JSON list of C-alpha atoms in Angstrom, two decimals:
[
{"chain": "A", "resi": 1000, "resn": "MET", "atom": "CA", "xyz": [18.72, -1.37, -9.23]},
{"chain": "A", "resi": 1001, "resn": "LYS", "atom": "CA", "xyz": [14.99, -1.30, -9.86]},
{"chain": "A", "resi": 1002, "resn": "PHE", "atom": "CA", "xyz": [12.62, -1.67, -6.91]},
{"chain": "A", "resi": 1003, "resn": "THR", "atom": "CA", "xyz": [9.07, -2.67, -7.86]},
{"chain": "A", "resi": 1004, "resn": "ILE", "atom": "CA", "xyz": [5.84, -2.97, -5.89]},
{"chain": "A", "resi": 1005, "resn": "SER", "atom": "CA", "xyz": [5.70, -6.35, -4.15]},
{"chain": "A", "resi": 1006, "resn": "LYS", "atom": "CA", "xyz": [3.54, -9.15, -5.50]},
{"chain": "A", "resi": 1007, "resn": "GLU", "atom": "CA", "xyz": [2.12, -9.75, -1.99]},
{"chain": "A", "resi": 1008, "resn": "TYR", "atom": "CA", "xyz": [0.78, -6.19, -1.88]},
{"chain": "A", "resi": 1009, "resn": "ILE", "atom": "CA", "xyz": [-0.79, -6.49, -5.34]},
{"chain": "A", "resi": 1010, "resn": "ASP", "atom": "CA", "xyz": [-2.44, -9.79, -4.38]},
{"chain": "A", "resi": 1011, "resn": "LYS", "atom": "CA", "xyz": [-3.73, -8.30, -1.12]},
{"chain": "A", "resi": 1012, "resn": "ARG", "atom": "CA", "xyz": [-5.19, -5.32, -2.96]},
{"chain": "A", "resi": 1013, "resn": "ARG", "atom": "CA", "xyz": [-6.81, -7.67, -5.49]},
{"chain": "A", "resi": 1014, "resn": "ARG", "atom": "CA", "xyz": [-8.49, -9.71, -2.71]},
{"chain": "A", "resi": 1015, "resn": "SER", "atom": "CA", "xyz": [-9.81, -6.67, -0.84]},
{"chain": "A", "resi": 1016, "resn": "PRO", "atom": "CA", "xyz": [-13.14, -6.28, -2.74]},
{"chain": "A", "resi": 1017, "resn": "LEU", "atom": "CA", "xyz": [-13.83, -10.02, -2.48]},
{"chain": "A", "resi": 1018, "resn": "PHE", "atom": "CA", "xyz": [-13.29, -9.91, 1.28]},
{"chain": "A", "resi": 1019, "resn": "VAL", "atom": "CA", "xyz": [-15.76, -7.02, 1.65]},
{"chain": "A", "resi": 1020, "resn": "ALA", "atom": "CA", "xyz": [-18.31, -8.86, -0.52]},
{"chain": "A", "resi": 1021, "resn": "CYS", "atom": "CA", "xyz": [-18.02, -11.99, 1.64]},
{"chain": "A", "resi": 1022, "resn": "ILE", "atom": "CA", "xyz": [-18.56, -9.99, 4.82]},
{"chain": "A", "resi": 1023, "resn": "ILE", "atom": "CA", "xyz": [-21.68, -8.32, 3.39]},
{"chain": "A", "resi": 1024, "resn": "VAL", "atom": "CA", "xyz": [-23.13, -11.66, 2.27]},
{"chain": "A", "resi": 1025, "resn": "VAL", "atom": "CA", "xyz": [-22.44, -13.28, 5.66]},
{"chain": "A", "resi": 1026, "resn": "ILE", "atom": "CA", "xyz": [-24.05, -10.40, 7.58]},
{"chain": "A", "resi": 1027, "resn": "THR", "atom": "CA", "xyz": [-27.15, -10.26, 5.42]},
{"chain": "A", "resi": 1028, "resn": "THR", "atom": "CA", "xyz": [-27.52, -14.07, 5.38]},
{"chain": "A", "resi": 1029, "resn": "SER", "atom": "CA", "xyz": [-27.28, -14.21, 9.16]},
{"chain": "A", "resi": 1030, "resn": "ALA", "atom": "CA", "xyz": [-29.93, -11.47, 9.43]},
{"chain": "A", "resi": 1031, "resn": "TYR", "atom": "CA", "xyz": [-32.22, -13.55, 7.21]},
{"chain": "A", "resi": 1032, "resn": "LEU", "atom": "CA", "xyz": [-31.57, -16.78, 9.14]},
{"chain": "A", "resi": 1033, "resn": "LEU", "atom": "CA", "xyz": [-32.27, -15.06, 12.45]},
{"chain": "A", "resi": 1034, "resn": "GLY", "atom": "CA", "xyz": [-35.69, -14.20, 11.07]},
{"chain": "A", "resi": 1035, "resn": "ASP", "atom": "CA", "xyz": [-35.39, -10.45, 11.27]},
{"chain": "A", "resi": 1036, "resn": "TRP", "atom": "CA", "xyz": [-35.83, -9.80, 7.54]},
{"chain": "A", "resi": 1037, "resn": "THR", "atom": "CA", "xyz": [-37.73, -11.25, 4.64]},
{"chain": "A", "resi": 1038, "resn": "PHE", "atom": "CA", "xyz": [-35.88, -12.84, 1.71]},
{"chain": "A", "resi": 1039, "resn": "SER", "atom": "CA", "xyz": [-36.76, -10.02, -0.69]},
{"chain": "A", "resi": 1040, "resn": "GLY", "atom": "CA", "xyz": [-35.58, -7.41, 1.84]},
{"chain": "A", "resi": 1041, "resn": "VAL", "atom": "CA", "xyz": [-32.29, -9.23, 2.40]},
{"chain": "A", "resi": 1042, "resn": "PHE", "atom": "CA", "xyz": [-31.76, -9.74, -1.33]},
{"chain": "A", "resi": 1043, "resn": "THR", "atom": "CA", "xyz": [-32.43, -6.06, -2.10]},
{"chain": "A", "resi": 1044, "resn": "PHE", "atom": "CA", "xyz": [-30.21, -4.87, 0.75]},
{"chain": "A", "resi": 1045, "resn": "THR", "atom": "CA", "xyz": [-27.39, -7.23, -0.31]},
{"chain": "A", "resi": 1046, "resn": "ILE", "atom": "CA", "xyz": [-27.49, -6.05, -3.92]},
{"chain": "A", "resi": 1047, "resn": "LEU", "atom": "CA", "xyz": [-27.49, -2.38, -2.87]},
{"chain": "A", "resi": 1048, "resn": "MET", "atom": "CA", "xyz": [-24.61, -2.87, -0.41]},
{"chain": "A", "resi": 1049, "resn": "LEU", "atom": "CA", "xyz": [-22.58, -4.75, -3.00]},
{"chain": "A", "resi": 1050, "resn": "ALA", "atom": "CA", "xyz": [-23.26, -2.05, -5.60]},
{"chain": "A", "resi": 1051, "resn": "PHE", "atom": "CA", "xyz": [-22.34, 0.86, -3.32]},
{"chain": "A", "resi": 1052, "resn": "THR", "atom": "CA", "xyz": [-19.35, -0.67, -1.50]},
{"chain": "A", "resi": 1053, "resn": "VAL", "atom": "CA", "xyz": [-17.78, -3.49, -3.46]},
{"chain": "A", "resi": 1054, "resn": "LEU", "atom": "CA", "xyz": [-18.12, -2.08, -6.97]},
{"chain": "A", "resi": 1055, "resn": "PRO", "atom": "CA", "xyz": [-16.28, 1.21, -6.24]},
{"chain": "A", "resi": 1056, "resn": "ASN", "atom": "CA", "xyz": [-13.67, -0.72, -4.23]},
{"chain": "A", "resi": 1057, "resn": "TRP", "atom": "CA", "xyz": [-13.17, -3.15, -7.11]},
{"chain": "A", "resi": 1058, "resn": "VAL", "atom": "CA", "xyz": [-12.81, -0.34, -9.71]},
{"chain": "A", "resi": 1059, "resn": "GLY", "atom": "CA", "xyz": [-10.33, 1.51, -7.48]},
{"chain": "A", "resi": 1060, "resn": "ALA", "atom": "CA", "xyz": [-8.33, -1.64, -6.82]},
{"chain": "A", "resi": 1061, "resn": "LYS", "atom": "CA", "xyz": [-8.16, -2.44, -10.52]},
{"chain": "A", "resi": 1062, "resn": "ARG", "atom": "CA", "xyz": [-6.84, 1.04, -11.36]},
{"chain": "A", "resi": 1063, "resn": "HIS", "atom": "CA", "xyz": [-4.35, 0.92, -8.49]},
{"chain": "A", "resi": 1064, "resn": "ILE", "atom": "CA", "xyz": [-3.05, -2.52, -9.53]},
{"chain": "A", "resi": 1065, "resn": "GLU", "atom": "CA", "xyz": [-2.59, -1.42, -13.15]},
{"chain": "A", "resi": 1066, "resn": "GLY", "atom": "CA", "xyz": [-0.53, 1.56, -12.00]},
{"chain": "A", "resi": 1067, "resn": "ALA", "atom": "CA", "xyz": [1.46, -0.51, -9.50]},
{"chain": "A", "resi": 1068, "resn": "ARG", "atom": "CA", "xyz": [2.47, -3.09, -12.10]},
{"chain": "A", "resi": 1069, "resn": "ASN", "atom": "CA", "xyz": [4.18, -0.42, -14.21]},
{"chain": "A", "resi": 1070, "resn": "HIS", "atom": "CA", "xyz": [5.73, 1.51, -11.31]},
{"chain": "A", "resi": 1071, "resn": "TYR", "atom": "CA", "xyz": [9.31, 1.20, -10.08]},
{"chain": "A", "resi": 1072, "resn": "ILE", "atom": "CA", "xyz": [11.94, 3.36, -8.39]},
{"chain": "A", "resi": 1073, "resn": "GLU", "atom": "CA", "xyz": [15.71, 3.64, -8.72]},
{"chain": "A", "resi": 1074, "resn": "VAL", "atom": "CA", "xyz": [18.18, 5.16, -6.28]},
{"chain": "A", "resi": 1075, "resn": "CYS", "atom": "CA", "xyz": [20.82, 7.23, -8.06]},
{"chain": "A", "resi": 1076, "resn": "ASP", "atom": "CA", "xyz": [23.76, 9.19, -6.64]},
{"chain": "A", "resi": 1077, "resn": "SER", "atom": "CA", "xyz": [21.75, 12.09, -5.27]},
{"chain": "A", "resi": 1078, "resn": "SER", "atom": "CA", "xyz": [18.10, 11.29, -5.93]},
{"chain": "A", "resi": 1079, "resn": "ILE", "atom": "CA", "xyz": [15.34, 8.71, -6.09]},
{"chain": "A", "resi": 1080, "resn": "LEU", "atom": "CA", "xyz": [13.81, 8.38, -9.52]},
{"chain": "A", "resi": 1081, "resn": "SER", "atom": "CA", "xyz": [10.22, 7.17, -9.68]},
{"chain": "A", "resi": 1082, "resn": "TYR", "atom": "CA", "xyz": [8.94, 5.78, -12.97]},
{"chain": "A", "resi": 1083, "resn": "GLY", "atom": "CA", "xyz": [5.44, 4.89, -14.03]},
{"chain": "A", "resi": 1084, "resn": "GLU", "atom": "CA", "xyz": [3.35, 4.71, -17.14]},
{"chain": "A", "resi": 1085, "resn": "GLY", "atom": "CA", "xyz": [3.73, 8.13, -18.68]},
{"chain": "A", "resi": 1086, "resn": "TYR", "atom": "CA", "xyz": [5.62, 9.87, -15.87]},
{"chain": "A", "resi": 1087, "resn": "LYS", "atom": "CA", "xyz": [8.99, 10.21, -14.21]},
{"chain": "A", "resi": 1088, "resn": "SER", "atom": "CA", "xyz": [9.58, 12.08, -10.96]},
{"chain": "A", "resi": 1089, "resn": "GLU", "atom": "CA", "xyz": [12.69, 12.84, -8.97]},
{"chain": "A", "resi": 1090, "resn": "THR", "atom": "CA", "xyz": [13.15, 13.23, -5.21]},
{"chain": "A", "resi": 1091, "resn": "GLU", "atom": "CA", "xyz": [16.35, 14.99, -4.16]},
{"chain": "A", "resi": 1092, "resn": "LEU", "atom": "CA", "xyz": [18.15, 13.10, -1.41]},
{"chain": "A", "resi": 1093, "resn": "GLY", "atom": "CA", "xyz": [20.30, 16.14, -0.60]},
{"chain": "A", "resi": 1094, "resn": "LEU", "atom": "CA", "xyz": [17.32, 17.68, 1.19]},
{"chain": "A", "resi": 1095, "resn": "VAL", "atom": "CA", "xyz": [16.85, 14.68, 3.50]},
{"chain": "A", "resi": 1096, "resn": "ASN", "atom": "CA", "xyz": [18.16, 15.08, 7.03]},
{"chain": "A", "resi": 1097, "resn": "SER", "atom": "CA", "xyz": [16.26, 12.31, 8.79]},
{"chain": "A", "resi": 1098, "resn": "ILE", "atom": "CA", "xyz": [15.16, 8.79, 7.85]},
{"chain": "A", "resi": 1099, "resn": "VAL", "atom": "CA", "xyz": [12.50, 6.88, 9.78]},
{"chain": "A", "resi": 1100, "resn": "LEU", "atom": "CA", "xyz": [12.39, 3.10, 9.36]},
{"chain": "A", "resi": 1101, "resn": "ASN", "atom": "CA", "xyz": [9.07, 1.58, 10.45]},
{"chain": "A", "resi": 1102, "resn": "LYS", "atom": "CA", "xyz": [9.63, -2.06, 11.36]},
{"chain": "A", "resi": 1103, "resn": "ASN", "atom": "CA", "xyz": [7.73, -5.08, 12.58]},
{"chain": "A", "resi": 1104, "resn": "ARG", "atom": "CA", "xyz": [8.81, -8.67, 13.24]},
{"chain": "A", "resi": 1105, "resn": "SER", "atom": "CA", "xyz": [9.29, -9.48, 9.57]},
{"chain": "A", "resi": 1106, "resn": "GLY", "atom": "CA", "xyz": [11.49, -6.47, 8.79]},
{"chain": "A", "resi": 1107, "resn": "ILE", "atom": "CA", "xyz": [11.13, -2.96, 7.42]},
{"chain": "A", "resi": 1108, "resn": "LYS", "atom": "CA", "xyz": [7.60, -2.03, 6.35]},
{"chain": "A", "resi": 1109, "resn": "SER", "atom": "CA", "xyz": [8.13, 1.59, 5.29]},
{"chain": "A", "resi": 1110, "resn": "ILE", "atom": "CA", "xyz": [10.82, 4.22, 4.88]},
{"chain": "A", "resi": 1111, "resn": "ILE", "atom": "CA", "xyz": [9.98, 7.86, 5.62]},
{"chain": "A", "resi": 1112, "resn": "LEU", "atom": "CA", "xyz": [12.31, 10.56, 4.31]},
{"chain": "A", "resi": 1113, "resn": "LYS", "atom": "CA", "xyz": [12.06, 13.93, 6.08]},
{"chain": "A", "resi": 1114, "resn": "ALA", "atom": "CA", "xyz": [13.59, 17.36, 5.62]},
{"chain": "A", "resi": 1115, "resn": "ASP", "atom": "CA", "xyz": [13.43, 19.56, 8.71]},
{"chain": "A", "resi": 1116, "resn": "LYS", "atom": "CA", "xyz": [9.86, 18.88, 9.84]},
{"chain": "A", "resi": 1117, "resn": "ARG", "atom": "CA", "xyz": [8.21, 18.10, 6.54]},
{"chain": "A", "resi": 1118, "resn": "LEU", "atom": "CA", "xyz": [7.74, 14.81, 4.79]},
{"chain": "A", "resi": 1119, "resn": "ILE", "atom": "CA", "xyz": [9.56, 14.35, 1.49]},
{"chain": "A", "resi": 1120, "resn": "ALA", "atom": "CA", "xyz": [8.64, 10.75, 0.66]},
{"chain": "A", "resi": 1121, "resn": "ARG", "atom": "CA", "xyz": [7.11, 7.63, 2.16]},
{"chain": "A", "resi": 1122, "resn": "LEU", "atom": "CA", "xyz": [8.30, 4.41, 0.53]},
{"chain": "A", "resi": 1123, "resn": "GLU", "atom": "CA", "xyz": [6.29, 1.28, 1.29]},
{"chain": "A", "resi": 1124, "resn": "ASN", "atom": "CA", "xyz": [5.15, -1.98, -0.30]},
{"chain": "A", "resi": 1125, "resn": "TYR", "atom": "CA", "xyz": [8.31, -2.41, -2.38]},
{"chain": "A", "resi": 1126, "resn": "GLU", "atom": "CA", "xyz": [10.10, -5.71, -2.89]},
{"chain": "A", "resi": 1127, "resn": "ASN", "atom": "CA", "xyz": [13.54, -5.87, -1.20]},
{"chain": "A", "resi": 1128, "resn": "ILE", "atom": "CA", "xyz": [12.71, -2.87, 0.97]},
{"chain": "A", "resi": 1129, "resn": "ASP", "atom": "CA", "xyz": [15.56, -3.76, 3.37]},
{"chain": "A", "resi": 1130, "resn": "GLU", "atom": "CA", "xyz": [18.04, -3.43, 0.51]},
{"chain": "A", "resi": 1131, "resn": "LEU", "atom": "CA", "xyz": [16.38, -0.17, -0.55]},
{"chain": "A", "resi": 1132, "resn": "ALA", "atom": "CA", "xyz": [16.80, 1.22, 2.97]},
{"chain": "A", "resi": 1133, "resn": "ASN", "atom": "CA", "xyz": [20.48, 0.26, 3.06]},
{"chain": "A", "resi": 1134, "resn": "LEU", "atom": "CA", "xyz": [21.05, 1.87, -0.33]},
{"chain": "A", "resi": 1135, "resn": "ILE", "atom": "CA", "xyz": [19.38, 5.11, 0.78]},
{"chain": "A", "resi": 1136, "resn": "MET", "atom": "CA", "xyz": [21.37, 5.18, 4.04]},
{"chain": "A", "resi": 1137, "resn": "GLU", "atom": "CA", "xyz": [24.61, 4.69, 2.09]},
{"chain": "A", "resi": 1138, "resn": "THR", "atom": "CA", "xyz": [23.64, 7.55, -0.22]},
{"chain": "A", "resi": 1139, "resn": "ILE", "atom": "CA", "xyz": [22.87, 9.88, 2.72]},
{"chain": "A", "resi": 1140, "resn": "PRO", "atom": "CA", "xyz": [25.49, 9.00, 5.35]},
{"chain": "A", "resi": 1141, "resn": "ASN", "atom": "CA", "xyz": [24.93, 12.08, 7.54]},
{"chain": "A", "resi": 1142, "resn": "ALA", "atom": "CA", "xyz": [21.15, 11.67, 7.91]},
{"chain": "A", "resi": 1143, "resn": "LYS", "atom": "CA", "xyz": [19.73, 10.85, 11.33]},
{"chain": "A", "resi": 1144, "resn": "VAL", "atom": "CA", "xyz": [18.22, 7.34, 11.22]},
{"chain": "A", "resi": 1145, "resn": "THR", "atom": "CA", "xyz": [15.36, 6.47, 13.57]},
{"chain": "A", "resi": 1146, "resn": "GLU", "atom": "CA", "xyz": [13.92, 2.97, 13.86]},
{"chain": "A", "resi": 1147, "resn": "LYS", "atom": "CA", "xyz": [10.34, 2.69, 15.06]},
{"chain": "A", "resi": 1148, "resn": "ARG", "atom": "CA", "xyz": [8.58, -0.49, 16.03]},
{"chain": "A", "resi": 1149, "resn": "TRP", "atom": "CA", "xyz": [4.88, -0.75, 15.43]},
{"chain": "A", "resi": 1150, "resn": "ILE", "atom": "CA", "xyz": [2.70, -1.66, 18.38]},
{"chain": "A", "resi": 1151, "resn": "HIS", "atom": "CA", "xyz": [1.07, -4.56, 16.55]},
{"chain": "A", "resi": 1152, "resn": "SER", "atom": "CA", "xyz": [4.34, -6.07, 15.40]}
]
């Protein structure tokens, strides 16, 4: 079964630069209305802040979204295959001896696969992540499973 990046995550990543832009505009407008700055100073500062914070964030988000749309993973008998545009990688599940499930009220948020004391993979922001976790646990029956609750859940 193919597991793709969730639409909610893609939408959240798309809104991120707009949220930062709104915050900058609100802060600079309030500074102008409080009388601390002149209009030309506020306008110049707003343009510079938008150029140096929102523009790089927007470019990065656009690249990330394009890659996320083409990315998916599959769980096979002994490995997790990760596919993207122009690449395929494989993570051996035979090396995994512990699985950490990070949860909050709505369910599993991420799956961490560890071998000894090193991290092999961190799987997050996938659709049907609960089903993915069950499939991985069925594939590795002797792995130690730890469930962690986040403080802000």
